């Protein structure tokens, strides 16, 4: 009877140790999972902020390029108008000179 009692005590002790270790491992895994989740959320929010900043930068650069292109287009149009006016004056002067020769 005492031998069976010792064996039962050992089994009970062993089962208790296993249960304690199981609970400890479960708690550690939950803690690790929570830490990983918190890190992931932090990285996601950081990434979202970086994406937002990048989008803002690109938008402002695109706007600046559009404005620059519009200014260049207006300047070229003015220069083209000046060239056309100069060619018209030249043609008019040439016609006047030719008409004097007749």
JSON list of C-alpha atoms in Angstrom, two decimals:
[
{"chain": "A", "resi": 1, "resn": "UNK", "atom": "CA", "xyz": [0.00, 0.00, 0.00]},
{"chain": "A", "resi": 2, "resn": "UNK", "atom": "CA", "xyz": [2.77, 2.42, 0.77]},
{"chain": "A", "resi": 3, "resn": "UNK", "atom": "CA", "xyz": [4.41, 1.70, -2.57]},
{"chain": "A", "resi": 4, "resn": "UNK", "atom": "CA", "xyz": [1.17, 2.44, -4.39]},
{"chain": "A", "resi": 5, "resn": "UNK", "atom": "CA", "xyz": [0.79, 5.60, -2.33]},
{"chain": "A", "resi": 6, "resn": "UNK", "atom": "CA", "xyz": [4.28, 6.76, -3.30]},
{"chain": "A", "resi": 7, "resn": "UNK", "atom": "CA", "xyz": [3.60, 6.03, -6.97]},
{"chain": "A", "resi": 8, "resn": "UNK", "atom": "CA", "xyz": [0.29, 7.90, -6.81]},
{"chain": "A", "resi": 9, "resn": "UNK", "atom": "CA", "xyz": [2.02, 10.81, -5.05]},
{"chain": "A", "resi": 10, "resn": "UNK", "atom": "CA", "xyz": [4.74, 10.84, -7.73]},
{"chain": "A", "resi": 11, "resn": "UNK", "atom": "CA", "xyz": [2.10, 10.77, -10.48]},
{"chain": "A", "resi": 12, "resn": "UNK", "atom": "CA", "xyz": [0.13, 13.52, -8.79]},
{"chain": "A", "resi": 13, "resn": "UNK", "atom": "CA", "xyz": [3.27, 15.61, -8.30]},
{"chain": "A", "resi": 14, "resn": "UNK", "atom": "CA", "xyz": [4.32, 15.03, -11.89]},
{"chain": "A", "resi": 15, "resn": "UNK", "atom": "CA", "xyz": [0.86, 15.94, -13.18]},
{"chain": "A", "resi": 16, "resn": "UNK", "atom": "CA", "xyz": [0.93, 19.10, -11.08]},
{"chain": "A", "resi": 17, "resn": "UNK", "atom": "CA", "xyz": [4.36, 20.03, -12.42]},
{"chain": "A", "resi": 18, "resn": "UNK", "atom": "CA", "xyz": [3.18, 19.44, -15.99]},
{"chain": "A", "resi": 19, "resn": "UNK", "atom": "CA", "xyz": [0.09, 21.56, -15.38]},
{"chain": "A", "resi": 20, "resn": "UNK", "atom": "CA", "xyz": [2.20, 24.36, -13.88]},
{"chain": "A", "resi": 21, "resn": "UNK", "atom": "CA", "xyz": [4.66, 24.23, -16.76]},
{"chain": "A", "resi": 22, "resn": "UNK", "atom": "CA", "xyz": [1.80, 24.16, -19.29]},
{"chain": "A", "resi": 23, "resn": "UNK", "atom": "CA", "xyz": [0.18, 27.22, -17.70]},
{"chain": "A", "resi": 24, "resn": "UNK", "atom": "CA", "xyz": [3.52, 29.01, -17.52]},
{"chain": "A", "resi": 25, "resn": "UNK", "atom": "CA", "xyz": [4.24, 28.27, -21.19]},
{"chain": "A", "resi": 26, "resn": "UNK", "atom": "CA", "xyz": [0.74, 29.39, -22.14]},
{"chain": "A", "resi": 27, "resn": "UNK", "atom": "CA", "xyz": [1.19, 32.68, -20.29]},
{"chain": "A", "resi": 28, "resn": "UNK", "atom": "CA", "xyz": [4.62, 33.25, -21.87]},
{"chain": "A", "resi": 29, "resn": "UNK", "atom": "CA", "xyz": [3.24, 32.54, -25.35]},
{"chain": "A", "resi": 30, "resn": "UNK", "atom": "CA", "xyz": [0.31, 34.89, -24.76]},
{"chain": "A", "resi": 31, "resn": "UNK", "atom": "CA", "xyz": [2.70, 37.57, -23.55]},
{"chain": "A", "resi": 32, "resn": "UNK", "atom": "CA", "xyz": [4.93, 37.07, -26.61]},
{"chain": "A", "resi": 33, "resn": "UNK", "atom": "CA", "xyz": [1.90, 37.19, -28.91]},
{"chain": "A", "resi": 34, "resn": "UNK", "atom": "CA", "xyz": [0.72, 40.43, -27.31]},
{"chain": "A", "resi": 35, "resn": "UNK", "atom": "CA", "xyz": [4.19, 41.97, -27.65]},
{"chain": "A", "resi": 36, "resn": "UNK", "atom": "CA", "xyz": [4.34, 40.94, -31.31]},
{"chain": "A", "resi": 37, "resn": "UNK", "atom": "CA", "xyz": [0.87, 42.35, -31.88]},
{"chain": "A", "resi": 38, "resn": "UNK", "atom": "CA", "xyz": [1.85, 45.65, -30.26]},
{"chain": "A", "resi": 39, "resn": "UNK", "atom": "CA", "xyz": [5.04, 45.82, -32.36]},
{"chain": "A", "resi": 40, "resn": "UNK", "atom": "CA", "xyz": [3.06, 45.04, -35.50]},
{"chain": "A", "resi": 41, "resn": "UNK", "atom": "CA", "xyz": [0.50, 47.74, -34.73]},
{"chain": "A", "resi": 42, "resn": "UNK", "atom": "CA", "xyz": [3.33, 50.21, -34.07]},
{"chain": "A", "resi": 43, "resn": "UNK", "atom": "CA", "xyz": [5.01, 49.34, -37.37]},
{"chain": "A", "resi": 44, "resn": "UNK", "atom": "CA", "xyz": [1.70, 49.54, -39.23]},
{"chain": "A", "resi": 45, "resn": "UNK", "atom": "CA", "xyz": [0.95, 53.00, -37.85]},
{"chain": "A", "resi": 46, "resn": "UNK", "atom": "CA", "xyz": [4.51, 54.11, -38.57]},
{"chain": "A", "resi": 47, "resn": "UNK", "atom": "CA", "xyz": [4.22, 52.75, -42.10]},
{"chain": "A", "resi": 48, "resn": "UNK", "atom": "CA", "xyz": [0.87, 54.48, -42.61]},
{"chain": "A", "resi": 49, "resn": "UNK", "atom": "CA", "xyz": [2.40, 57.78, -41.45]},
{"chain": "A", "resi": 50, "resn": "UNK", "atom": "CA", "xyz": [5.39, 57.31, -43.77]},
{"chain": "A", "resi": 51, "resn": "UNK", "atom": "CA", "xyz": [3.05, 56.53, -46.68]},
{"chain": "A", "resi": 52, "resn": "UNK", "atom": "CA", "xyz": [0.98, 59.61, -45.89]},
{"chain": "A", "resi": 53, "resn": "UNK", "atom": "CA", "xyz": [4.10, 61.79, -45.75]},
{"chain": "A", "resi": 54, "resn": "UNK", "atom": "CA", "xyz": [5.33, 60.32, -49.04]},
{"chain": "A", "resi": 55, "resn": "UNK", "atom": "CA", "xyz": [1.96, 60.91, -50.71]},
{"chain": "A", "resi": 56, "resn": "UNK", "atom": "CA", "xyz": [1.98, 64.49, -49.48]},
{"chain": "A", "resi": 57, "resn": "UNK", "atom": "CA", "xyz": [5.52, 65.05, -50.77]},
{"chain": "A", "resi": 58, "resn": "UNK", "atom": "CA", "xyz": [4.71, 63.56, -54.17]},
{"chain": "A", "resi": 59, "resn": "UNK", "atom": "CA", "xyz": [1.51, 65.61, -54.43]},
{"chain": "A", "resi": 60, "resn": "UNK", "atom": "CA", "xyz": [3.33, 68.85, -53.66]},
{"chain": "A", "resi": 61, "resn": "UNK", "atom": "CA", "xyz": [6.12, 68.02, -56.13]},
{"chain": "A", "resi": 62, "resn": "UNK", "atom": "CA", "xyz": [3.58, 67.17, -58.82]},
{"chain": "A", "resi": 63, "resn": "UNK", "atom": "CA", "xyz": [1.77, 70.44, -58.17]},
{"chain": "A", "resi": 64, "resn": "UNK", "atom": "CA", "xyz": [5.07, 72.34, -58.46]},
{"chain": "A", "resi": 65, "resn": "UNK", "atom": "CA", "xyz": [5.84, 70.54, -61.73]},
{"chain": "A", "resi": 66, "resn": "UNK", "atom": "CA", "xyz": [2.39, 71.37, -63.12]},
{"chain": "A", "resi": 67, "resn": "UNK", "atom": "CA", "xyz": [2.83, 75.02, -62.19]},
{"chain": "A", "resi": 68, "resn": "UNK", "atom": "CA", "xyz": [6.30, 75.06, -63.73]},
{"chain": "A", "resi": 69, "resn": "UNK", "atom": "CA", "xyz": [4.99, 73.42, -66.90]},
{"chain": "A", "resi": 70, "resn": "UNK", "atom": "CA", "xyz": [2.15, 75.94, -67.11]},
{"chain": "A", "resi": 71, "resn": "UNK", "atom": "CA", "xyz": [4.58, 78.83, -66.69]},
{"chain": "A", "resi": 72, "resn": "UNK", "atom": "CA", "xyz": [6.90, 77.37, -69.33]},
{"chain": "A", "resi": 73, "resn": "UNK", "atom": "CA", "xyz": [3.98, 76.86, -71.68]},
{"chain": "A", "resi": 74, "resn": "UNK", "atom": "CA", "xyz": [2.82, 80.48, -71.24]},
{"chain": "A", "resi": 75, "resn": "UNK", "atom": "CA", "xyz": [6.36, 81.78, -71.72]},
{"chain": "A", "resi": 76, "resn": "UNK", "atom": "CA", "xyz": [6.81, 79.76, -74.92]},
{"chain": "A", "resi": 77, "resn": "UNK", "atom": "CA", "xyz": [3.47, 80.99, -76.25]},
{"chain": "A", "resi": 78, "resn": "UNK", "atom": "CA", "xyz": [4.52, 84.58, -75.63]},
{"chain": "A", "resi": 79, "resn": "UNK", "atom": "CA", "xyz": [7.85, 83.95, -77.33]},
{"chain": "A", "resi": 80, "resn": "UNK", "atom": "CA", "xyz": [6.09, 82.29, -80.28]},
{"chain": "A", "resi": 81, "resn": "UNK", "atom": "CA", "xyz": [3.78, 85.30, -80.55]},
{"chain": "A", "resi": 82, "resn": "UNK", "atom": "CA", "xyz": [6.83, 87.60, -80.56]},
{"chain": "A", "resi": 83, "resn": "UNK", "atom": "CA", "xyz": [8.45, 85.51, -83.33]},
{"chain": "A", "resi": 84, "resn": "UNK", "atom": "CA", "xyz": [5.25, 85.60, -85.40]},
{"chain": "A", "resi": 85, "resn": "UNK", "atom": "CA", "xyz": [5.00, 89.39, -84.92]},
{"chain": "A", "resi": 86, "resn": "UNK", "atom": "CA", "xyz": [8.66, 89.82, -85.92]},
{"chain": "A", "resi": 87, "resn": "UNK", "atom": "CA", "xyz": [8.15, 87.65, -89.01]},
{"chain": "A", "resi": 88, "resn": "UNK", "atom": "CA", "xyz": [5.04, 89.65, -89.91]},
{"chain": "A", "resi": 89, "resn": "UNK", "atom": "CA", "xyz": [7.01, 92.92, -89.63]},
{"chain": "A", "resi": 90, "resn": "UNK", "atom": "CA", "xyz": [9.83, 91.43, -91.67]},
{"chain": "A", "resi": 91, "resn": "UNK", "atom": "CA", "xyz": [7.40, 90.24, -94.35]},
{"chain": "A", "resi": 92, "resn": "UNK", "atom": "CA", "xyz": [5.67, 93.63, -94.40]},
{"chain": "A", "resi": 93, "resn": "UNK", "atom": "CA", "xyz": [9.01, 95.45, -94.76]},
{"chain": "A", "resi": 94, "resn": "UNK", "atom": "CA", "xyz": [10.09, 93.03, -97.47]},
{"chain": "A", "resi": 95, "resn": "UNK", "atom": "CA", "xyz": [6.84, 93.59, -99.38]},
{"chain": "A", "resi": 96, "resn": "UNK", "atom": "CA", "xyz": [7.26, 97.34, -99.06]},
{"chain": "A", "resi": 97, "resn": "UNK", "atom": "CA", "xyz": [10.82, 97.10, -100.35]},
{"chain": "A", "resi": 98, "resn": "UNK", "atom": "CA", "xyz": [9.72, 94.95, -103.27]},
{"chain": "A", "resi": 99, "resn": "UNK", "atom": "CA", "xyz": [6.87, 97.31, -104.09]},
{"chain": "A", "resi": 100, "resn": "UNK", "atom": "CA", "xyz": [9.35, 100.20, -104.27]},
{"chain": "A", "resi": 101, "resn": "UNK", "atom": "CA", "xyz": [11.36, 98.29, -106.81]},
{"chain": "A", "resi": 102, "resn": "UNK", "atom": "CA", "xyz": [8.38, 97.96, -109.14]}
]
